[in-house]
Amino acid sequence: MRFSLFFEMQISEPGAASERRLFHDCAEQAVLADALGYQGIWAAEHHGLYEYAHSSAPEIFLAYVAARTRSIRIGHGVTLTPGNYNHPIRIAERIAALDILSEGRVDWGSGKSGSRTEQDAFSNDPAKLHDEWAEALEMIPRMWRDDVFEWHSERYDIPPTQIVPKPVQRPHPPMFAACTNARTAELAGSLGIGALNFAAGTDAELAAKVAAYRANWDAAAPSAYAKTGRYVCTPTALVLEDDRLACTHGFRGARFFWDAMKEYYAYRDRPTGRLPVPRGDLTEEALAAAMAARSEGALTAVVGDPVRARETVARFAAAGVDELALVMQVGTVPHELIMSSIRVFAEKVMPDFV
């Protein structure tokens, strides 16, 4: 199994000073992960999702991290791919440039966003987003492959153009798609690309989702791009030597993560200002229930001491997951605990699975 870190760049007490500190803290966490043998980092692209995700320019963050690391892979998880967010040519250029500067370490994920905050800010028609994403997914690897690229459709009229630079990885960096449910995971499989699974569930549900993805991947027809068969899950995580300390902060952080996400994705509105989500510690009863549910509950978090973390990771492995992109940086967890968690997980959990 592979292990990486996933960054939304969350912040529960936003302000100019805390936002500035957030970016530098995330970079420090990524550098430590590289030194400790994690295989990758991923950075989301979101716009206007105040508190939930301040990662609006991941290409800048990832380039900064690439310059400060040597081995860890650099992942876009994901680039918002419809043209109102990013023109396909600009995506191809940026990913290729990052691949060159990182010496071939880039993984590229694509998506379209289910948040009205983002959709409306960029004047998107939600009914057209899927087709726009699918067309860009066809175009971009051709730009990396062809010496001269040309494309004519209802959306794009691109005359013969030399798209430069070209990526180091040939024929192109590994490709992934954001997956929020079983249907989109199956679609990623049918396209022959990796799956970035942003929603978990029970052991049986996850195993079924992975199995369906693999069946579709095996049957995928030849396409314009090289196949990538990696299934990635993104649980929140905090692993410390002290089980109760990890649970106190880890489950509080997980609650902030999921409740903040719901404000932007589940309710179909466009919130502004501070989010109406809890930020304090769980009650004793709620904490005890969360700790007790770790053995049989939904696979959404890796929280606790190394023993409990190994048990949870083993459940993901049994379901067939290839990579855990751990969301350790959540809004309410202090940077110092995140750094400790990155180290404890690398030293006490990873060796059992790599």
GROMACS .gro file of N, CA and C in nm, residues 1 4 6 36 46 62 65 77 101 143 148-149 158 164 168 176 192 195 252 280-281 284 320-321 326 328 334 342 351:
model
   87
    1MET      N    1   0.084  -0.120   0.000
    1MET     CA    2   0.000   0.000   0.000
    1MET      C    3   0.088   0.125   0.000
    4SER      N    4   0.023   0.879   0.137
    4SER     CA    5   0.049   1.017   0.098
    4SER      C    6  -0.030   1.109   0.191
    6PHE      N    7  -0.291   1.456   0.197
    6PHE     CA    8  -0.385   1.531   0.113
    6PHE      C    9  -0.411   1.666   0.180
   36LEU      N   10   1.040   1.138   0.551
   36LEU     CA   11   1.002   1.016   0.623
   36LEU      C   12   0.957   0.903   0.532
   46HIS      N   13  -0.976   2.454  -0.498
   46HIS     CA   14  -1.109   2.504  -0.464
   46HIS      C   15  -1.106   2.656  -0.465
   62LEU      N   16   0.232   2.343  -0.500
   62LEU     CA   17   0.300   2.220  -0.540
   62LEU      C   18   0.438   2.249  -0.600
   65VAL      N   19   0.664   2.316  -0.306
   65VAL     CA   20   0.700   2.190  -0.239
   65VAL      C   21   0.797   2.109  -0.324
   77GLY      N   22  -0.493   1.714  -0.682
   77GLY     CA   23  -0.608   1.633  -0.643
   77GLY      C   24  -0.732   1.717  -0.609
  101LEU      N   25   1.012   2.044  -1.371
  101LEU     CA   26   1.084   2.097  -1.256
  101LEU      C   27   1.094   1.997  -1.141
  143MET      N   28  -0.248   1.686  -2.611
  143MET     CA   29  -0.156   1.800  -2.612
  143MET      C   30  -0.016   1.759  -2.567
  148VAL      N   31   0.205   1.876  -3.279
  148VAL     CA   32   0.115   1.985  -3.317
  148VAL      C   33  -0.027   1.941  -3.280
  149PHE      N   34  -0.093   2.022  -3.202
  149PHE     CA   35  -0.228   1.987  -3.153
  149PHE      C   36  -0.332   2.072  -3.224
  158ILE      N   37  -0.944   2.523  -3.184
  158ILE     CA   38  -0.801   2.545  -3.165
  158ILE      C   39  -0.729   2.510  -3.295
  164VAL      N   40   0.363   2.364  -2.564
  164VAL     CA   41   0.490   2.341  -2.496
  164VAL      C   42   0.482   2.401  -2.355
  168VAL      N   43   0.800   1.536  -1.858
  168VAL     CA   44   0.910   1.441  -1.853
  168VAL      C   45   0.858   1.298  -1.863
  176PHE      N   46  -0.589   1.076  -1.297
  176PHE     CA   47  -0.688   1.035  -1.197
  176PHE      C   48  -0.813   1.119  -1.213
  192GLY      N   49  -1.016   0.400  -1.763
  192GLY     CA   50  -0.880   0.350  -1.747
  192GLY      C   51  -0.788   0.442  -1.670
  195ALA      N   52  -0.854   0.643  -0.947
  195ALA     CA   53  -0.970   0.695  -0.876
  195ALA      C   54  -0.925   0.763  -0.748
  252ARG      N   55  -1.243   1.568   1.664
  252ARG     CA   56  -1.287   1.707   1.653
  252ARG      C   57  -1.254   1.761   1.514
  280GLY      N   58  -1.529   2.326   1.888
  280GLY     CA   59  -1.476   2.284   2.017
  280GLY      C   60  -1.468   2.133   2.030
  281ASP      N   61  -1.423   2.088   2.147
  281ASP     CA   62  -1.410   1.945   2.172
  281ASP      C   63  -1.546   1.876   2.170
  284GLU      N   64  -1.795   1.429   2.619
  284GLU     CA   65  -1.740   1.301   2.664
  284GLU      C   66  -1.816   1.184   2.604
  320GLY      N   67  -0.918  -0.348  -0.073
  320GLY     CA   68  -0.853  -0.339  -0.203
  320GLY      C   69  -0.797  -0.201  -0.238
  321VAL      N   70  -0.793  -0.109  -0.142
  321VAL     CA   71  -0.743   0.026  -0.167
  321VAL      C   72  -0.592   0.021  -0.190
  326LEU      N   73  -0.380   1.069   0.332
  326LEU     CA   74  -0.428   1.102   0.465
  326LEU      C   75  -0.450   1.252   0.479
  328MET      N   76  -0.446   1.484   0.720
  328MET     CA   77  -0.406   1.518   0.857
  328MET      C   78  -0.426   1.666   0.884
  334PRO      N   79  -0.382   2.151   1.571
  334PRO     CA   80  -0.261   2.234   1.569
  334PRO      C   81  -0.150   2.174   1.482
  342ILE      N   82   0.243   1.290   1.147
  342ILE     CA   83   0.314   1.249   1.026
  342ILE      C   84   0.431   1.157   1.063
  351PRO      N   85   0.547   0.091   0.814
  351PRO     CA   86   0.632  -0.027   0.789
  351PRO      C   87   0.554  -0.158   0.780
   0.00000   0.00000   0.00000
